[in-house]
Amino acid sequence: MTASAPISGAALSDGDHASLASAIRALSMDAVEQAKSGHPGMPMGMADAAVVLFSQFLRFDPRHPDWADRDRFVLSAGHGSMLLYSLLHLTGYGDMPLEELKKFRQLGSKTAGHPEYGAAAGIETTTGPLGQGFANAVGMAVAERHLNARFGDDLIDHRVWVIAGDGCLMEGVSHEAASLAGHLGLGRMNVLWDDNKISIDGPTDLTLSDDVPARFVSYGWHVVSCDGHDPKALAAAMAEAAADPRPSLIACRTTIGFGAPTKAGKSSSHGSPLGAEEIAGTRAAINWPHGPFEIPDAVTELGLSLGDRGADAYDSWTAHLAKSGKKDDFERALSGALPKELAEAINAHKKSLSAEQPKLATRVSSQKALEVIAQVVPELLGGSADLSGSNNTKVGSQEILDKSNYGGRYLHYGVREHAMAAAMNGMALHGGVIPYGGTFLVFTDYCRPSIRLAALMGIRCIFVMTHDSIGLGEDGPTHQPVEHLAALRAIPNLAVFRPADAVETAEAWQLALQRVSGPSVLALTRQNVPTVRSEHSEANLSAKGGYVLAEAEGARKATLIATGSEIEIAMAAKAQLDAEGVPTAVVSMPSLELFAAQGPSYTKEVLGSGVRVVVEAGVRQCWDRLLGENGVFIGMSGFGESGPYQELYAHFRITAGDVAGAVKARI
Amino acid sequence: MTASAPISGAALSDGDHASLASAIRALSMDAVEQAKSGHPGMPMGMADAAVVLFSQFLRFDPRHPDWADRDRFVLSAGHGSMLLYSLLHLTGYGDMPLEELKKFRQLGSKTAGHPEYGAAAGIETTTGPLGQGFANAVGMAVAERHLNARFGDDLIDHRVWVIAGDGCLMEGVSHEAASLAGHLGLGRMNVLWDDNKISIDGPTDLTLSDDVPARFVSYGWHVVSCDGHDPKALAAAMAEAAADPRPSLIACRTTIGFGAPTKAGKSSSHGSPLGAEEIAGTRAAINWPHGPFEIPDAVTELGLSLGDRGADAYDSWTAHLAKSGKKDDFERALSGALPKELAEAINAHKKSLSAEQPKLATRVSSQKALEVIAQVVPELLGGSADLSGSNNTKVGSQEILDKSNYGGRYLHYGVREHAMAAAMNGMALHGGVIPYGGTFLVFTDYCRPSIRLAALMGIRCIFVMTHDSIGLGEDGPTHQPVEHLAALRAIPNLAVFRPADAVETAEAWQLALQRVSGPSVLALTRQNVPTVRSEHSEANLSAKGGYVLAEAEGARKATLIATGSEIEIAMAAKAQLDAEGVPTAVVSMPSLELFAAQGPSYTKEVLGSGVRVVVEAGVRQCWDRLLGENGVFIGMSGFGESGPYQELYAHFRITAGDVAGAVKARI
């Protein structure tokens, strides 16, 4: 058997199919009714497709939801969460007893309004913001092919099935992702499009005239259409999709709110409870005489039998793994644990940097760190949104990952920042790879919805964001991030690193790799900066977020707090102030988040009690807490300008002289 | 003559065409060389297409760059800015003498690295972030048709011409925008695609396998291809595009860096100076023996003659306007001035609200304000990204704007938040309409690149962002904005309003409409809130950003500062504290930006000297400056949860009891 083949593909009898589909419809409308909020229309419309998928195609085992070689099922249309919760319950996921369905949308339940990754096994990604799940799936399918190339057909050989709605397909991120999937020939990605012709504002023809199938064909996809309520047609379409080497769009022509006597086919069934009368009518129409949340034993048994389909395949796969000779390597890779050799490699790299003291842009230092890391961490899968040379994201040892070489470890994402970030999320969720990807820091705005979801899910993605201030110079205000550091620091559970030199850049990489519970942003300079960490430290000094880089010469009267390229300015100001009899310390603060997590005794010691000046070529917003009422901020208060960067720093008064002047005015 | 017909369409002789194209190529490569940075490849590749456009098609008059009925020329591939600057110089725009070209990318010049709206006449929009100009053009084309419907063919009847590169067409925002343009049948939009098959990382086939023409056909576009270096073929393609009722993609097959002996056709010509040797070789290849920035008199005359083409049409149009009987109305609409009646209408509305004291969600109050405003301001052009009913953005009097009725004043944007925001920018840039558009506040992340550009350009767009906190309840953390208020407040020149009740909502609308120099965000609740402004005030109290809503009963010991829905909580806490002998004031702070612009005596008076507590159901970041070192923040420190909103407020300890407790712990 080919591992990726559908497992035990016998079709259900018409009666059994109808029972399961009706159970899903009933659970969905009942849970929404009980919660007094939610989206019944989509689960009712897609119940038939879901039953066919789970009964004949999906490779899964509810007893082993973390099975590395399971198919991934992504509910991109996350508002239809009751479809997923119903399926997990019916097929026997231990996390999803009936009680959880009854607590739909209640505080503390596993059944949030939109599926939340981590809340329950079987939820493969957090969805709700439209288009994201679709684009996550691209990353999952990349990870699948990549690990297949690394570990072989016996260990990784599965599919990614997606349910996407009209909204998902309208979002730009799905267009980018579909184009990328077509280019990469990701035949393992199969998208069930809930083609119900209804959006919230009304029929989709209010807003959409796309020939969607033709659009997907233009990306290089395979497209097949079917009646989304005919099990045989659905099965034939899914089989055709699974057999095609291209990514597939399966257009399932459905009726939203299927079964609802007056609301079916209308946007009124989309996002509100149906109401008692409509529910009673639906029960009659779908032949489901049972009470709310009542599932007859026969249907329970039937559902569990779907869940049993994967048991043999799981056992067979486990046996393959045991005898593969790759078990330790595979399990380490999939666990996300870093190779033991990494710490020593980074330490040696730091040591040589402190000795050589190069003057490099931190984007270049990042590349040098990557040269070290990529040798040691085979899971690293890099890329850039068409700025490889500018982001310095590619290292010599990395082959290109494309459809002729899925084993490559570098992906040219094209000018698709948003899809890149969302695909990285999918890779991290799949496991077995550690994704990083680059663009300019200003274009974190394009990636932001996906960065937020990485933070919300608590997954390890590393965003390599270069050209991190007015220091990029002539490209001007459209390309100069000013508010971006603040805006990123505002996202909970996102670590933002702005290292000052080559040593701190290596430390930031190490911390980002170690940070398994959330994403990191590395903000890196275009312009050269000197090595300020000229004394080697085995310890990762950046781990506390901020530390005294240079103590005052004498009893400290002033503390200059800076990040990244502004450390050079702070050090020059310190030299001037020390010389003028104002003993001044410089605190490097590569990560405000990590610093905020330290105890008050440490932060007090670092910050001192004298005049406090923060220097960062961004907006002030995130620094007020450290500045207190008397601190001085030297940075930006508006957008940048186009010009040579040295002139810009002078123009915006972010110079050593300005810093020293500010200190002297306060003492 | 049809006003929209190409004006004086005679083709240039081959020699004249070549001279102008060579002049553009030379100016572009020389300016980049002198600046030691920039992008010569695109202007050199698209020079032929640009000369054909400016000599035979574009309706423009350099002496009247603000002519309302000019064609708009959008350089979406903004990195090729020297193409635009060269054209503006050669055709005689007064803002663009040769000296400006010599100062390319220098501080204080009009010739920034990427075109900056406002820096010089003829720059119709700020571009650089890819895909944005393309999507702006959709909004310009909507505004054109809408004003045509309002004022007739004699006054508004022009086209929008776009130059877009491969990067623009890869960005999701352009996909959304193209889909929207196809749906709306915007035949006035013609896109010259610089089909040079090169991106920064290398040949586009590294990352792209789209059949681009087929993709655009799937959106309902007309597509025509041509040799981008053959003037006759280009002219034929443009004529065909202009004649077609659909939006057109003109695929111009070009060679990037055309003329450069070793770098033409390669990514090495894209983003760096060519170097002296390559430039010398190019001069020979394109038969341009003149020195850097040297334009022979004959070529200067030729260029100016292109600029003269529009003079008669301008005069004719001016005469039409004078005799149209619509001159005052037209000029007021195009100037962006608000009708005088607006102030009185809003005042009357506020008065009735203060009397009636409704308990309404501020999104509903926003709709009520819009009912008033839409009656008085015919320029208002609203819409929503498929959330019309949730955003409460549509009022009864608004007809739908679609291809059968461009005179409609409400646009269903579909699930295309990013294109909506970018199109709104285009509408504001076109003039004659005041765009507003809605989605959920959490999805400002999807719009953010365009919101930033609106702020950078200083244009009036009003973003109506509802469901502004955990107060939206059961939809859960994916939909609950937590960091978004902070992240938006970090953007320079963006005004963020979070009104507390129906009266403040009306005031926020008034301020947003009056704010002609930048965009505004209205953050509005899903849940009901009471009217707290029960005493009518003619003055717009929100205009100062923050004010004392309720003074303490006795000498003030504490000040509660809150926004939006948290005002109700603050008022309840105040009542409790006053009763317990802690005289407490409540400050409503609908706009931090406006408050920050007040003088210190006002802010001190408002904030008082006692215990200070801020209550906002978002992150703390933007409040530290007001909190000082001893203030207390009651809000969110991480992501939200799914559940009924009252339970969430209790769970996250954002209640009157928590606020009162915090005050009592400090006094």
PDB file of C-alpha atoms in Angstrom, chain A residues 346-519:
ATOM      1  CA  ILE A 346      26.818  29.455  18.423  1.00  0.00           C
ATOM      2  CA  ASN A 347      29.189  29.929  21.296  1.00  0.00           C
ATOM      3  CA  ALA A 348      32.209  29.336  19.055  1.00  0.00           C
ATOM      4  CA  HIS A 349      30.751  31.725  16.493  1.00  0.00           C
ATOM      5  CA  LYS A 350      30.252  34.429  19.131  1.00  0.00           C
ATOM      6  CA  LYS A 351      33.786  33.919  20.373  1.00  0.00           C
ATOM      7  CA  SER A 352      35.284  34.453  16.955  1.00  0.00           C
ATOM      8  CA  LEU A 353      33.128  37.536  16.380  1.00  0.00           C
ATOM      9  CA  SER A 354      34.179  39.109  19.654  1.00  0.00           C
ATOM     10  CA  ALA A 355      37.775  38.535  18.627  1.00  0.00           C
ATOM     11  CA  GLU A 356      37.462  39.733  15.017  1.00  0.00           C
ATOM     12  CA  GLN A 357      35.076  42.626  15.767  1.00  0.00           C
ATOM     13  CA  PRO A 358      33.733  43.039  12.253  1.00  0.00           C
ATOM     14  CA  LYS A 359      31.808  46.133  11.194  1.00  0.00           C
ATOM     15  CA  LEU A 360      28.779  44.650   9.524  1.00  0.00           C
ATOM     16  CA  ALA A 361      25.127  45.347   8.931  1.00  0.00           C
ATOM     17  CA  THR A 362      23.189  43.120  11.312  1.00  0.00           C
ATOM     18  CA  ARG A 363      21.418  41.631   8.276  1.00  0.00           C
ATOM     19  CA  VAL A 364      24.841  40.374   7.209  1.00  0.00           C
ATOM     20  CA  SER A 365      25.588  39.203  10.731  1.00  0.00           C
ATOM     21  CA  SER A 366      22.313  37.334  10.573  1.00  0.00           C
ATOM     22  CA  GLN A 367      23.481  35.559   7.445  1.00  0.00           C
ATOM     23  CA  LYS A 368      26.710  34.638   9.206  1.00  0.00           C
ATOM     24  CA  ALA A 369      24.738  33.241  12.121  1.00  0.00           C
ATOM     25  CA  LEU A 370      22.594  31.304   9.676  1.00  0.00           C
ATOM     26  CA  GLU A 371      25.681  29.800   8.070  1.00  0.00           C
ATOM     27  CA  VAL A 372      26.493  28.321  11.458  1.00  0.00           C
ATOM     28  CA  ILE A 373      22.945  27.319  12.373  1.00  0.00           C
ATOM     29  CA  ALA A 374      22.016  25.768   9.034  1.00  0.00           C
ATOM     30  CA  GLN A 375      24.956  23.368   9.328  1.00  0.00           C
ATOM     31  CA  VAL A 376      23.700  22.094  12.658  1.00  0.00           C
ATOM     32  CA  VAL A 377      19.905  22.327  12.424  1.00  0.00           C
ATOM     33  CA  PRO A 378      18.595  20.306   9.489  1.00  0.00           C
ATOM     34  CA  GLU A 379      15.025  21.387  10.270  1.00  0.00           C
ATOM     35  CA  LEU A 380      15.739  24.992   9.308  1.00  0.00           C
ATOM     36  CA  LEU A 381      13.695  25.945   6.238  1.00  0.00           C
ATOM     37  CA  GLY A 382      14.372  29.477   5.074  1.00  0.00           C
ATOM     38  CA  GLY A 383      13.117  31.880   2.489  1.00  0.00           C
ATOM     39  CA  SER A 384      12.358  35.440   1.530  1.00  0.00           C
ATOM     40  CA  ALA A 385       9.614  37.321  -0.251  1.00  0.00           C
ATOM     41  CA  ASP A 386      11.799  38.202  -3.228  1.00  0.00           C
ATOM     42  CA  LEU A 387      14.454  39.953  -1.163  1.00  0.00           C
ATOM     43  CA  SER A 388      16.943  37.149  -0.622  1.00  0.00           C
ATOM     44  CA  GLY A 389      19.977  39.298  -1.341  1.00  0.00           C
ATOM     45  CA  SER A 390      18.695  42.229   0.709  1.00  0.00           C
ATOM     46  CA  ASN A 391      17.478  40.174   3.658  1.00  0.00           C
ATOM     47  CA  ASN A 392      20.611  38.020   3.575  1.00  0.00           C
ATOM     48  CA  THR A 393      18.422  35.046   4.307  1.00  0.00           C
ATOM     49  CA  LYS A 394      20.066  32.500   2.039  1.00  0.00           C
ATOM     50  CA  VAL A 395      23.228  30.681   2.938  1.00  0.00           C
ATOM     51  CA  GLY A 396      25.510  28.804   0.600  1.00  0.00           C
ATOM     52  CA  SER A 397      24.619  25.311   1.724  1.00  0.00           C
ATOM     53  CA  GLN A 398      20.902  25.728   1.058  1.00  0.00           C
ATOM     54  CA  GLU A 399      19.471  24.250  -2.125  1.00  0.00           C
ATOM     55  CA  ILE A 400      16.302  25.776  -3.524  1.00  0.00           C
ATOM     56  CA  LEU A 401      13.078  24.031  -2.564  1.00  0.00           C
ATOM     57  CA  ASP A 402      10.923  23.738  -5.670  1.00  0.00           C
ATOM     58  CA  LYS A 403       8.866  21.127  -7.378  1.00  0.00           C
ATOM     59  CA  SER A 404      11.920  19.440  -8.783  1.00  0.00           C
ATOM     60  CA  ASN A 405      13.607  19.370  -5.371  1.00  0.00           C
ATOM     61  CA  TYR A 406      11.379  19.333  -2.325  1.00  0.00           C
ATOM     62  CA  GLY A 407      14.413  18.483  -0.245  1.00  0.00           C
ATOM     63  CA  GLY A 408      15.792  21.989  -0.736  1.00  0.00           C
ATOM     64  CA  ARG A 409      15.984  24.133   2.350  1.00  0.00           C
ATOM     65  CA  TYR A 410      15.367  27.558   0.843  1.00  0.00           C
ATOM     66  CA  LEU A 411      12.130  28.801  -0.637  1.00  0.00           C
ATOM     67  CA  HIS A 412      11.739  31.733  -2.987  1.00  0.00           C
ATOM     68  CA  TYR A 413       8.311  32.920  -1.836  1.00  0.00           C
ATOM     69  CA  GLY A 414       7.998  35.595  -4.501  1.00  0.00           C
ATOM     70  CA  VAL A 415       6.495  38.988  -3.770  1.00  0.00           C
ATOM     71  CA  ARG A 416       3.984  37.376  -1.434  1.00  0.00           C
ATOM     72  CA  GLU A 417       4.775  38.518   2.108  1.00  0.00           C
ATOM     73  CA  HIS A 418       1.399  37.605   3.512  1.00  0.00           C
ATOM     74  CA  ALA A 419       1.315  34.100   2.057  1.00  0.00           C
ATOM     75  CA  MET A 420       4.902  33.602   3.193  1.00  0.00           C
ATOM     76  CA  ALA A 421       4.039  34.354   6.800  1.00  0.00           C
ATOM     77  CA  ALA A 422       0.883  32.249   6.695  1.00  0.00           C
ATOM     78  CA  ALA A 423       2.697  29.350   5.028  1.00  0.00           C
ATOM     79  CA  MET A 424       5.425  29.577   7.675  1.00  0.00           C
ATOM     80  CA  ASN A 425       2.689  29.168  10.267  1.00  0.00           C
ATOM     81  CA  GLY A 426       1.524  26.055   8.453  1.00  0.00           C
ATOM     82  CA  MET A 427       5.050  24.648   8.410  1.00  0.00           C
ATOM     83  CA  ALA A 428       5.497  25.236  12.123  1.00  0.00           C
ATOM     84  CA  LEU A 429       2.114  23.644  12.787  1.00  0.00           C
ATOM     85  CA  HIS A 430       2.961  20.627  10.659  1.00  0.00           C
ATOM     86  CA  GLY A 431       6.160  20.118  12.599  1.00  0.00           C
ATOM     87  CA  GLY A 432       9.480  18.757  11.509  1.00  0.00           C
ATOM     88  CA  VAL A 433      10.673  22.052  10.091  1.00  0.00           C
ATOM     89  CA  ILE A 434      11.602  25.367  11.680  1.00  0.00           C
ATOM     90  CA  PRO A 435      10.558  28.090   9.268  1.00  0.00           C
ATOM     91  CA  TYR A 436      12.168  31.482   8.887  1.00  0.00           C
ATOM     92  CA  GLY A 437      11.376  34.044   6.239  1.00  0.00           C
ATOM     93  CA  GLY A 438      12.471  37.528   5.319  1.00  0.00           C
ATOM     94  CA  THR A 439      11.196  40.810   4.015  1.00  0.00           C
ATOM     95  CA  PHE A 440      11.715  44.469   4.924  1.00  0.00           C
ATOM     96  CA  LEU A 441      10.581  45.428   8.432  1.00  0.00           C
ATOM     97  CA  VAL A 442       8.113  47.932   6.976  1.00  0.00           C
ATOM     98  CA  PHE A 443       6.366  45.043   5.246  1.00  0.00           C
ATOM     99  CA  THR A 444       5.578  43.323   8.518  1.00  0.00           C
ATOM    100  CA  ASP A 445       2.390  45.268   7.880  1.00  0.00           C
ATOM    101  CA  TYR A 446       1.671  42.961   4.945  1.00  0.00           C
ATOM    102  CA  CYS A 447       2.356  39.897   7.139  1.00  0.00           C
ATOM    103  CA  ARG A 448       0.688  41.135  10.263  1.00  0.00           C
ATOM    104  CA  PRO A 449      -2.501  39.051  10.301  1.00  0.00           C
ATOM    105  CA  SER A 450      -0.369  35.899  10.114  1.00  0.00           C
ATOM    106  CA  ILE A 451       2.230  37.097  12.612  1.00  0.00           C
ATOM    107  CA  ARG A 452      -0.627  37.730  15.033  1.00  0.00           C
ATOM    108  CA  LEU A 453      -1.943  34.208  14.540  1.00  0.00           C
ATOM    109  CA  ALA A 454       1.529  32.739  15.121  1.00  0.00           C
ATOM    110  CA  ALA A 455       1.601  34.617  18.423  1.00  0.00           C
ATOM    111  CA  LEU A 456      -1.928  33.541  19.314  1.00  0.00           C
ATOM    112  CA  MET A 457      -1.158  29.899  18.499  1.00  0.00           C
ATOM    113  CA  GLY A 458       2.188  30.034  20.265  1.00  0.00           C
ATOM    114  CA  ILE A 459       4.209  28.548  17.428  1.00  0.00           C
ATOM    115  CA  ARG A 460       7.824  28.995  16.463  1.00  0.00           C
ATOM    116  CA  CYS A 461       8.218  31.084  13.330  1.00  0.00           C
ATOM    117  CA  ILE A 462      11.163  33.393  12.845  1.00  0.00           C
ATOM    118  CA  PHE A 463      10.556  36.537  10.842  1.00  0.00           C
ATOM    119  CA  VAL A 464      13.782  38.060   9.542  1.00  0.00           C
ATOM    120  CA  MET A 465      12.962  41.701   8.970  1.00  0.00           C
ATOM    121  CA  THR A 466      15.735  43.845   7.595  1.00  0.00           C
ATOM    122  CA  HIS A 467      16.070  47.537   6.695  1.00  0.00           C
ATOM    123  CA  ASP A 468      14.751  48.324  10.123  1.00  0.00           C
ATOM    124  CA  SER A 469      14.765  52.142  10.315  1.00  0.00           C
ATOM    125  CA  ILE A 470      15.543  55.404   8.519  1.00  0.00           C
ATOM    126  CA  GLY A 471      18.998  53.821   8.356  1.00  0.00           C
ATOM    127  CA  LEU A 472      17.944  52.284   5.046  1.00  0.00           C
ATOM    128  CA  GLY A 473      18.282  55.755   3.611  1.00  0.00           C
ATOM    129  CA  GLU A 474      17.279  56.711   0.108  1.00  0.00           C
ATOM    130  CA  ASP A 475      14.312  54.401  -0.396  1.00  0.00           C
ATOM    131  CA  GLY A 476      12.429  56.911   1.718  1.00  0.00           C
ATOM    132  CA  PRO A 477       9.360  56.976   3.945  1.00  0.00           C
ATOM    133  CA  THR A 478       7.414  54.223   2.208  1.00  0.00           C
ATOM    134  CA  HIS A 479      10.194  51.820   3.105  1.00  0.00           C
ATOM    135  CA  GLN A 480      11.336  53.266   6.422  1.00  0.00           C
ATOM    136  CA  PRO A 481       9.688  51.603   9.388  1.00  0.00           C
ATOM    137  CA  VAL A 482       8.937  54.137  12.072  1.00  0.00           C
ATOM    138  CA  GLU A 483       5.996  52.737  13.996  1.00  0.00           C
ATOM    139  CA  HIS A 484       6.674  49.071  13.297  1.00  0.00           C
ATOM    140  CA  LEU A 485       8.779  48.184  16.311  1.00  0.00           C
ATOM    141  CA  ALA A 486       6.081  49.613  18.576  1.00  0.00           C
ATOM    142  CA  ALA A 487       3.289  47.968  16.635  1.00  0.00           C
ATOM    143  CA  LEU A 488       5.002  44.574  16.779  1.00  0.00           C
ATOM    144  CA  ARG A 489       5.870  44.904  20.465  1.00  0.00           C
ATOM    145  CA  ALA A 490       2.164  45.492  21.084  1.00  0.00           C
ATOM    146  CA  ILE A 491       1.331  41.951  19.909  1.00  0.00           C
ATOM    147  CA  PRO A 492       1.113  39.610  22.904  1.00  0.00           C
ATOM    148  CA  ASN A 493       3.479  36.629  22.868  1.00  0.00           C
ATOM    149  CA  LEU A 494       5.621  37.982  20.051  1.00  0.00           C
ATOM    150  CA  ALA A 495       9.303  38.479  20.838  1.00  0.00           C
ATOM    151  CA  VAL A 496      10.914  41.351  18.949  1.00  0.00           C
ATOM    152  CA  PHE A 497      14.703  41.374  18.809  1.00  0.00           C
ATOM    153  CA  ARG A 498      16.710  44.348  17.595  1.00  0.00           C
ATOM    154  CA  PRO A 499      20.316  43.292  18.061  1.00  0.00           C
ATOM    155  CA  ALA A 500      23.112  45.838  18.167  1.00  0.00           C
ATOM    156  CA  ASP A 501      25.934  43.926  16.535  1.00  0.00           C
ATOM    157  CA  ALA A 502      27.062  40.589  15.174  1.00  0.00           C
ATOM    158  CA  VAL A 503      27.272  38.993  18.626  1.00  0.00           C
ATOM    159  CA  GLU A 504      23.817  40.100  19.703  1.00  0.00           C
ATOM    160  CA  THR A 505      22.489  38.957  16.340  1.00  0.00           C
ATOM    161  CA  ALA A 506      23.801  35.455  16.994  1.00  0.00           C
ATOM    162  CA  GLU A 507      22.251  35.596  20.458  1.00  0.00           C
ATOM    163  CA  ALA A 508      18.935  36.747  19.030  1.00  0.00           C
ATOM    164  CA  TRP A 509      18.949  33.825  16.603  1.00  0.00           C
ATOM    165  CA  GLN A 510      19.666  31.455  19.456  1.00  0.00           C
ATOM    166  CA  LEU A 511      16.815  32.854  21.543  1.00  0.00           C
ATOM    167  CA  ALA A 512      14.403  32.787  18.621  1.00  0.00           C
ATOM    168  CA  LEU A 513      15.251  29.151  17.961  1.00  0.00           C
ATOM    169  CA  GLN A 514      14.849  28.253  21.622  1.00  0.00           C
ATOM    170  CA  ARG A 515      11.525  30.035  21.811  1.00  0.00           C
ATOM    171  CA  VAL A 516       9.213  27.132  20.998  1.00  0.00           C
ATOM    172  CA  SER A 517       6.123  28.781  22.449  1.00  0.00           C
ATOM    173  CA  GLY A 518       5.867  31.733  20.146  1.00  0.00           C
ATOM    174  CA  PRO A 519       7.156  33.592  17.124  1.00  0.00           C
TER     175      PRO A 519
END
